[in-house]
C-alpha positions as a LaTeX table, in Angstrom:
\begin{tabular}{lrrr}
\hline
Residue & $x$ (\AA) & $y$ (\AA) & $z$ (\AA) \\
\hline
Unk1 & 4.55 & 5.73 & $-4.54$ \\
Unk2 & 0.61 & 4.40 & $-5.33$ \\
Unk3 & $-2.24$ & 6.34 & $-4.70$ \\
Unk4 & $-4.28$ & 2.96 & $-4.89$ \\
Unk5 & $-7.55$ & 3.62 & $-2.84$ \\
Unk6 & $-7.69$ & 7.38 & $-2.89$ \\
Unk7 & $-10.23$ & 9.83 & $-3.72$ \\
Unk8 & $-10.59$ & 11.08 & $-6.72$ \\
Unk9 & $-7.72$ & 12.99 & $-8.55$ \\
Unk10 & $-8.15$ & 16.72 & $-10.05$ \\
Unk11 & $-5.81$ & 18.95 & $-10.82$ \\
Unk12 & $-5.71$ & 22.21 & $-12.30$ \\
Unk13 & $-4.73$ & 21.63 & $-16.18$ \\
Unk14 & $-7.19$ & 20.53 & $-19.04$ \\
Unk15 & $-9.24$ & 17.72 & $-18.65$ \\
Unk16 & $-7.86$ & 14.53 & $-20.22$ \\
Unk17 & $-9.80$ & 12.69 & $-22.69$ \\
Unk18 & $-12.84$ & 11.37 & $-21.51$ \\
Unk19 & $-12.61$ & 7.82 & $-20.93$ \\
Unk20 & $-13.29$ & 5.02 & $-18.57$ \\
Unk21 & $-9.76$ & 4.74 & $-17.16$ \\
Unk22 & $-8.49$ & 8.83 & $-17.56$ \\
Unk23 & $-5.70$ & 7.58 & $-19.30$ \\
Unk24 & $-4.91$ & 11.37 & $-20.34$ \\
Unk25 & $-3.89$ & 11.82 & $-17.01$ \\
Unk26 & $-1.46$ & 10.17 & $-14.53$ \\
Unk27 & $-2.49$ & 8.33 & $-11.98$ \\
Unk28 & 0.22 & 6.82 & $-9.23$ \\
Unk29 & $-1.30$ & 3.22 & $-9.50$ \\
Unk30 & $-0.21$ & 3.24 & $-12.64$ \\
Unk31 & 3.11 & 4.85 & $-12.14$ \\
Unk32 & 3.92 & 2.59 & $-9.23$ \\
Unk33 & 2.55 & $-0.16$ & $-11.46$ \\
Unk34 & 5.41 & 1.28 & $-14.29$ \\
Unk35 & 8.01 & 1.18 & $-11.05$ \\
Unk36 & 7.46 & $-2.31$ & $-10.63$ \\
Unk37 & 8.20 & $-3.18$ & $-14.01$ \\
Unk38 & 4.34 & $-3.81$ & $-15.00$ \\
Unk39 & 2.76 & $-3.31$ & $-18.31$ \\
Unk40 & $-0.41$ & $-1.95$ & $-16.72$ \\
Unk41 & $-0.43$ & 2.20 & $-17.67$ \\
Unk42 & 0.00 & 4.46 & $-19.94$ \\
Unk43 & 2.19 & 7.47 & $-21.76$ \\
Unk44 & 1.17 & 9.72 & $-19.38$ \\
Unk45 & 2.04 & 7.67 & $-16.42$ \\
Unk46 & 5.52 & 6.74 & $-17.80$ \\
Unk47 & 5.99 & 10.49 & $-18.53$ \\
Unk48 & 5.62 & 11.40 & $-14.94$ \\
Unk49 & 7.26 & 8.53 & $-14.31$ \\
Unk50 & 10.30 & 9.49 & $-16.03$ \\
Unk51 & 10.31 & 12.95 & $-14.43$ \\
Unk52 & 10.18 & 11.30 & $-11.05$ \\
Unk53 & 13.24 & 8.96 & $-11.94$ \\
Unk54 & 15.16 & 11.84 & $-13.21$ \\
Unk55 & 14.80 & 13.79 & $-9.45$ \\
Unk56 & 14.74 & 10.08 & $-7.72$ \\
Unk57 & 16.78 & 7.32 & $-9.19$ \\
Unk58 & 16.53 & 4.79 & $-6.77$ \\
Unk59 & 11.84 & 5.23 & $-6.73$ \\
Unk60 & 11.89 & 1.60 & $-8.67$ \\
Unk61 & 14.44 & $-0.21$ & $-5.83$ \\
Unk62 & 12.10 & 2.12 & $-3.27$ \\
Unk63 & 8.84 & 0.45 & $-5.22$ \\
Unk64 & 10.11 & $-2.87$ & $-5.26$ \\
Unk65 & 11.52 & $-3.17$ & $-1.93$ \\
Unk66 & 8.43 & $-2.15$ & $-0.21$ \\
Unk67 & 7.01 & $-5.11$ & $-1.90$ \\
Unk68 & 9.08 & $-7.24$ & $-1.29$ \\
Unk69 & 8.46 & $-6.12$ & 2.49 \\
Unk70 & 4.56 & $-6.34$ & 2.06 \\
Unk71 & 5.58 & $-9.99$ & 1.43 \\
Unk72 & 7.27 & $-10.68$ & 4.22 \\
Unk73 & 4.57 & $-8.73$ & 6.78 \\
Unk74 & 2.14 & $-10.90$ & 5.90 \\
Unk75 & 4.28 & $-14.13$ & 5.84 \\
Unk76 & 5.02 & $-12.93$ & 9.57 \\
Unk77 & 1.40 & $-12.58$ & 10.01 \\
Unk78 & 0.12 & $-15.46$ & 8.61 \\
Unk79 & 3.11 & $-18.02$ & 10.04 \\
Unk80 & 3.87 & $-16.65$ & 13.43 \\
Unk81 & 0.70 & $-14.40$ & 14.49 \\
Unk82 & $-1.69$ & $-16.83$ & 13.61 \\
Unk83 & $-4.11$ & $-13.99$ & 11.24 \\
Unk84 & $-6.20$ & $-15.64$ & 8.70 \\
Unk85 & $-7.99$ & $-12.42$ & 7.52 \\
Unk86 & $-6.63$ & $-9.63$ & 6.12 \\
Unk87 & $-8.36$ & $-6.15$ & 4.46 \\
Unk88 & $-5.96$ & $-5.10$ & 2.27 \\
Unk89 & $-6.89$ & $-0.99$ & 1.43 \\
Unk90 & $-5.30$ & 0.64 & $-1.52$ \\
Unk91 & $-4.46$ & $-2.81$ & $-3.47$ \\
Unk92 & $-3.37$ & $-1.10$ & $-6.95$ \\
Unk93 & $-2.93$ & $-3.03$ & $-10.01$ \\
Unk94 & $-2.70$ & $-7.04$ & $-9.26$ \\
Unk95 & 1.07 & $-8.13$ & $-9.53$ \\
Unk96 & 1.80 & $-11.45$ & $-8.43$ \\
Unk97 & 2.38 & $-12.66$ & $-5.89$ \\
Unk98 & $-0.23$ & $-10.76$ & $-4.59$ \\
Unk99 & $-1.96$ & $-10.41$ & $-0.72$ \\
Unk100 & $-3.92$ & $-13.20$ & $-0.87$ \\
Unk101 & $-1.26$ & $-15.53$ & $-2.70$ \\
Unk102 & 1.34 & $-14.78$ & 0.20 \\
Unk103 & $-1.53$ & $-15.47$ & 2.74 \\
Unk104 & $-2.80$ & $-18.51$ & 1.56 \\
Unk105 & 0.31 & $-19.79$ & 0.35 \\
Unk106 & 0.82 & $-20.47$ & 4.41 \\
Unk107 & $-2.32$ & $-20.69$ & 4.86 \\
Unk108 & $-5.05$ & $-21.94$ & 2.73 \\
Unk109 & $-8.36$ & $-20.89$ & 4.43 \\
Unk110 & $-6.92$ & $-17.53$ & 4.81 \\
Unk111 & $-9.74$ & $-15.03$ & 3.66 \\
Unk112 & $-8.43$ & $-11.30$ & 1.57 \\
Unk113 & $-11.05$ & $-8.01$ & 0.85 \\
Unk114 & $-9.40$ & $-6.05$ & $-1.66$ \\
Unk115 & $-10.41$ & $-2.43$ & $-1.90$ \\
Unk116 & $-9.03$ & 0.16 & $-4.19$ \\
Unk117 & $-10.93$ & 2.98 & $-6.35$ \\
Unk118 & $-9.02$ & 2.81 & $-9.18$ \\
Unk119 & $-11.19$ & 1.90 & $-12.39$ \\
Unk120 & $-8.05$ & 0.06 & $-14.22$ \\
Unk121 & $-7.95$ & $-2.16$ & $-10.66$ \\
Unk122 & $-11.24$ & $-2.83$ & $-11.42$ \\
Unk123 & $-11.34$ & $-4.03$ & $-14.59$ \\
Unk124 & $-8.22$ & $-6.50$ & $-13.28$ \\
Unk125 & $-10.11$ & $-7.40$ & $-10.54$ \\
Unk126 & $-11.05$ & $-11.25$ & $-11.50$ \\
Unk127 & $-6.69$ & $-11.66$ & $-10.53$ \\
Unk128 & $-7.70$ & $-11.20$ & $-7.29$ \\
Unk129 & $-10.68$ & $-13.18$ & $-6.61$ \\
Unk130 & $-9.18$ & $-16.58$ & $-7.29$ \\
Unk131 & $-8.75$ & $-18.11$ & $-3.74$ \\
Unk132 & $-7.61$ & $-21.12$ & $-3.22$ \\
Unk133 & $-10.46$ & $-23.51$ & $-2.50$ \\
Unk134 & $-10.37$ & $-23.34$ & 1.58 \\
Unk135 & $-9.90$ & $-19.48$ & 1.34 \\
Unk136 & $-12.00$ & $-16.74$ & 0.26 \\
Unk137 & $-11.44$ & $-13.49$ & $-1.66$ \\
Unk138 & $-13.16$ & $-10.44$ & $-2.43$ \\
Unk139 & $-12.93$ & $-6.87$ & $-4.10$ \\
Unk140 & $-14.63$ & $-3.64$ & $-2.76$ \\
Unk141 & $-14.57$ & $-0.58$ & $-5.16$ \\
Unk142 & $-14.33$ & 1.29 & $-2.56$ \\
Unk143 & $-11.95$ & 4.70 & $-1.24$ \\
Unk144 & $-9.98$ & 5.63 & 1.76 \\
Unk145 & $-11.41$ & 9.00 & 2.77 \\
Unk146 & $-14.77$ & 6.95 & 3.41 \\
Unk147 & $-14.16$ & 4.25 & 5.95 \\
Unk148 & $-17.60$ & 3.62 & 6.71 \\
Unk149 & $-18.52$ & 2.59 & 3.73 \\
Unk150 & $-15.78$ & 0.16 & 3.19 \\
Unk151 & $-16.52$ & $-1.61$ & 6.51 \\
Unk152 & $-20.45$ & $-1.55$ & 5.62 \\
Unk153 & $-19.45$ & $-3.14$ & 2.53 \\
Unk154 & $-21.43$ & $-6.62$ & 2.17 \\
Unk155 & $-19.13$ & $-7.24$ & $-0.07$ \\
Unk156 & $-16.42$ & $-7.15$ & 2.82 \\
Unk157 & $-18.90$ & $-8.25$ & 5.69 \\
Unk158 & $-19.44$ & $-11.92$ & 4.02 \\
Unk159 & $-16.12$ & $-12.54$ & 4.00 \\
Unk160 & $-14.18$ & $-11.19$ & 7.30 \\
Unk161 & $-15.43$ & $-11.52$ & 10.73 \\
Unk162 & $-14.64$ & $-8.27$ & 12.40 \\
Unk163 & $-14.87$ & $-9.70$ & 15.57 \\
Unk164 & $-12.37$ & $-11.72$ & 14.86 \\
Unk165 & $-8.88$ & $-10.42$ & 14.34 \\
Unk166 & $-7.97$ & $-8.51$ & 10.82 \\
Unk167 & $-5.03$ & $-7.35$ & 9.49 \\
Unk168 & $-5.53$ & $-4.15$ & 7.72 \\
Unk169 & $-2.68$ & $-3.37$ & 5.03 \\
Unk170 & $-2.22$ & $-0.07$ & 4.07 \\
Unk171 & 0.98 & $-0.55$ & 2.17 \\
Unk172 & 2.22 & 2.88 & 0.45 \\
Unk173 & $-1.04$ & 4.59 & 0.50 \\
Unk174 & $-0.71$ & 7.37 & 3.13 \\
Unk175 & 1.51 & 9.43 & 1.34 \\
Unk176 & $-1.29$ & 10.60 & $-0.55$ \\
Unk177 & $-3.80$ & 11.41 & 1.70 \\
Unk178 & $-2.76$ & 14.98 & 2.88 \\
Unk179 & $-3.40$ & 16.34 & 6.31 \\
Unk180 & $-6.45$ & 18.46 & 5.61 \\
Unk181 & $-7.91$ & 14.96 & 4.86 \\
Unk182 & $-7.91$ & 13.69 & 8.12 \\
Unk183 & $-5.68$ & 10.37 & 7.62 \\
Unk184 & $-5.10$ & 10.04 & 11.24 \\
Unk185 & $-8.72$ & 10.06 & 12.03 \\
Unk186 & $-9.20$ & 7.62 & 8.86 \\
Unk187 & $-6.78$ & 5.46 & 10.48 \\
Unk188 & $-8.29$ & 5.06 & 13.98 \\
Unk189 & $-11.94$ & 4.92 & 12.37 \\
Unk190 & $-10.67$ & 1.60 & 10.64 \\
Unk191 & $-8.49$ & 0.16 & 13.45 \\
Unk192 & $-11.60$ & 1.30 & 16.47 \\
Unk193 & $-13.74$ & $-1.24$ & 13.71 \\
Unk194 & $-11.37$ & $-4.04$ & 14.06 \\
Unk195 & $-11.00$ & $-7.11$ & 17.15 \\
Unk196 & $-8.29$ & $-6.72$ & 19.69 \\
Unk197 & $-5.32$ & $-8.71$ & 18.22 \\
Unk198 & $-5.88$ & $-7.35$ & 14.80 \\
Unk199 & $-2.76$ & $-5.71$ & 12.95 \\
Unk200 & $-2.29$ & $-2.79$ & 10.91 \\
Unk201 & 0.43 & $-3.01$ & 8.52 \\
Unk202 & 1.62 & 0.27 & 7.38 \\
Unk203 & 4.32 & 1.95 & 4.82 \\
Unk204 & 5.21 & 5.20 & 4.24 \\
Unk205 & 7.39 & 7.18 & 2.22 \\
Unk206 & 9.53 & 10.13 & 4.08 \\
Unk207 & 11.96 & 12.85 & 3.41 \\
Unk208 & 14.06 & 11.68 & 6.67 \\
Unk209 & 17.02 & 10.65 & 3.95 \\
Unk210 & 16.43 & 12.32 & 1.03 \\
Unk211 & 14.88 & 15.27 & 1.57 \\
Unk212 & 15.76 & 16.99 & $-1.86$ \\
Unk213 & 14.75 & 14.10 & $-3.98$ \\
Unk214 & 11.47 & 13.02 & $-2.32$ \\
Unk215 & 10.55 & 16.41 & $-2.16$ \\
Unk216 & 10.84 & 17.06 & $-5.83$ \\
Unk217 & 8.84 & 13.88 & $-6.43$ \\
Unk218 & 6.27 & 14.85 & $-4.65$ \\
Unk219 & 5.80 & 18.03 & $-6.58$ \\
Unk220 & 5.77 & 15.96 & $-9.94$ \\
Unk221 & 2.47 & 14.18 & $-8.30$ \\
Unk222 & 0.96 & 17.30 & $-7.58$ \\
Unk223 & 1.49 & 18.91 & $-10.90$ \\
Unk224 & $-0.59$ & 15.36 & $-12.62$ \\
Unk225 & $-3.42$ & 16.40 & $-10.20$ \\
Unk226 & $-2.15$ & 13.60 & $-7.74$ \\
Unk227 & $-2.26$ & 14.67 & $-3.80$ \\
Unk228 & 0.44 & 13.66 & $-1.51$ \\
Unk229 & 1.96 & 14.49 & 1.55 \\
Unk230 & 5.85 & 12.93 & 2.76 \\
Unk231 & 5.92 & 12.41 & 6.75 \\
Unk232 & 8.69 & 12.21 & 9.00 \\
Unk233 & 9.50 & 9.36 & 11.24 \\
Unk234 & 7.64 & 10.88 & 13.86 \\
Unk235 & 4.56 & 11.88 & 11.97 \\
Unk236 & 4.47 & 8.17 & 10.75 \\
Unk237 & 4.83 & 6.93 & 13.70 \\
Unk238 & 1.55 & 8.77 & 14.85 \\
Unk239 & $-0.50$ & 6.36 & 12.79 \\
Unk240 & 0.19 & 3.35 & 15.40 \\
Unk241 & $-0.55$ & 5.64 & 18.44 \\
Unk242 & $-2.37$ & 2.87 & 20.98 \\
Unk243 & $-0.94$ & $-0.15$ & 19.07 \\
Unk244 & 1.84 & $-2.33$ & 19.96 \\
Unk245 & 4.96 & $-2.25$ & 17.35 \\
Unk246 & 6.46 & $-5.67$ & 16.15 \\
Unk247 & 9.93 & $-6.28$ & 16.43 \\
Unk248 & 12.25 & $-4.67$ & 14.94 \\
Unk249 & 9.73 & $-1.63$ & 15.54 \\
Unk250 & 9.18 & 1.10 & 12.77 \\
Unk251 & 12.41 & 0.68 & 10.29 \\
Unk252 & 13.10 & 1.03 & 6.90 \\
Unk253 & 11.55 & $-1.64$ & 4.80 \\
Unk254 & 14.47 & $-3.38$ & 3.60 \\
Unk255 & 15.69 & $-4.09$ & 7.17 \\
Unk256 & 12.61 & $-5.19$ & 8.20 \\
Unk257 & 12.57 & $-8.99$ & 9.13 \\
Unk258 & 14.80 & $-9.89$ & 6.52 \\
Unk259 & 14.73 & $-13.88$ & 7.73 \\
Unk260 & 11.53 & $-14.40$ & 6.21 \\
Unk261 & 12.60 & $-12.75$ & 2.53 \\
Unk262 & 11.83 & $-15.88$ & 0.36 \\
Unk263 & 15.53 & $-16.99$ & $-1.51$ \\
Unk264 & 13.28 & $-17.21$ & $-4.64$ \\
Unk265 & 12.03 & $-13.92$ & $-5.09$ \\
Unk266 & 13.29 & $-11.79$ & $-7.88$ \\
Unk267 & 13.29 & $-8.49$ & $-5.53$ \\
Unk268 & 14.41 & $-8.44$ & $-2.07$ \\
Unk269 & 16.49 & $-6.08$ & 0.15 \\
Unk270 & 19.72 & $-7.18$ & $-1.40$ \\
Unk271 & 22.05 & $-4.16$ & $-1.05$ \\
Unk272 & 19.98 & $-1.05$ & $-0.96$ \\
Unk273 & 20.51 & 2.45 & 0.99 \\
Unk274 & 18.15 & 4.22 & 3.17 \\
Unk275 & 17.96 & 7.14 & 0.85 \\
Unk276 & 17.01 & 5.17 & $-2.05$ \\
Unk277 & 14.06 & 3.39 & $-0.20$ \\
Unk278 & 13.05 & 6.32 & 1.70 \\
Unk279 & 10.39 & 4.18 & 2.94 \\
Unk280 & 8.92 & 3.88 & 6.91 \\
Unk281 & 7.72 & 0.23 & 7.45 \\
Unk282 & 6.16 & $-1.85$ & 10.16 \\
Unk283 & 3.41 & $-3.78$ & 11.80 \\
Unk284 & 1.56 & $-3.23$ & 15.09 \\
Unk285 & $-0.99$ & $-4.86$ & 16.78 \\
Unk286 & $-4.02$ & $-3.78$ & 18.64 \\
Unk287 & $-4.23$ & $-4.70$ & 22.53 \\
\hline
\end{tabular}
């Protein structure tokens, strides 16, 4: 789980030291940064960490495998749909290969707006400005509960054509943006903004197989001051209400398009259950 592009955390404890990054504090950027084997965070992230492995063994194959199905979204939407822009919200700590080196690994000229709110993204942020020479990159420091000002962004608006299409990746953000506020509406605020034939591109984590375990976890997130709210199928579903679902639909990640998993990559679906992804998945497309 990330919180990468989420409003600010508080929780009800004492205030962690006061420094740039809150590194008193956990913060799931950094924890998911921990699950993916990164060297990115700090004790208090791998302490919550450790709690959440205890209740859910299987949250670093869950972690890696939704990366490795981020990968091959935007291989599918880069090689077969034809997208050469993509906003990527909630990008959390750069770990190669990241958006933009997928993207433009297909296809050069392919242009990538990073946004995330996270001041440790920040500082990293130089990883994900260097395009390849046809492309173009950015990074907004920017946060989820205020679309408007990410699409206002100049930042974003010299780089992607909006009246073109976009594919907006929101890639295991969700979960922590609770009901009261308003993802839904956040969602269709972003996706009304984009062309028709633009994508959204969309994981989730869910208690549909594991209800005990991802349960638990999510309490460990809200005891660090970290919001979060676990949706069923049908909840996640919601999100692409008025969009058109890819084959093979919404499915768990790791059975998502497995023919375009590279043979390279050191995590792919390899032999993985439902209940330790735990993870909705999939990619829809505006009429």
């Amino acid at each position: 789980m990330t919180a990468q592009g989420v409003a600010s955390q508080t929780g009800s404890g004492p205030e962690p030291p006061n420094t740039p990054l809150n590194q008193g504090r956990p913060h799931s950027a950094r924890m998911y940064d921990y699950f993916l084997g990164g060297k990115d965070n700090y004790v208090a992230d791998r302490e919550a960490a450790a709690k959440v492995l205890t209740l859910w063994p299987g949250v670093m194959i869950a972690a890696r495998t939704n990366r490795a199905w981020m990968h091959r979204a935007i291989r599918f939407l880069a090689a077969e749909r034809g997208i050469r822009q993509f906003l990527d919200i909630g990008t959390g700590i750069p770990t190669r290969p990241n958006l933009h080196e997928v993207a433009q690994g297909i296809a050069p000229d392919a242009r990538v707006v990073y946004v995330d709110n996270d001041p440790i993204v920040l500082a990293h942020a130089q990883a994900l400005l260097k395009s390849s020479p046809e492309g173009r990159t950015a990074y907004v420091h920017g946060d989820i509960t205020e679309p408007g000002n990410i699409l206002a962004s100049p930042d974003l608006t010299e780089v992607l054509d909006l009246s073109r299409p976009v594919a907006l990746s929101l890639v295991s953000l969700l979960h922590f943006v609770p009901d009261e506020w308003g993802p839904y509406e956040i969602v269709q605020q972003l996706v009304d903004a984009l062309a028709p034939g633009s994508f959204l591109v969309l994981s989730h984590i869910t208690p549909d197989f594991d209800p005990e375990a991802t349960q638990k976890t999510v309490q460990v997130y809200r005891s660090g001051g970290i919001p979060g709210k676990i949706r069923t199928r049908d909840e996640v579903e919601r999100f692409f209400t008025g969009l058109e679902l890819a084959e093979p639909g919404l499915e768990v990640p790791h059975r998502w398009r497995t023919d375009l998993a590279e043979r390279d990559s050191p995590v792919e679906t390899g032999d993985v259950t439902d209940e330790e992804v735990s993870f909705w998945a999939g990619v829809a497309q505006k009429p």
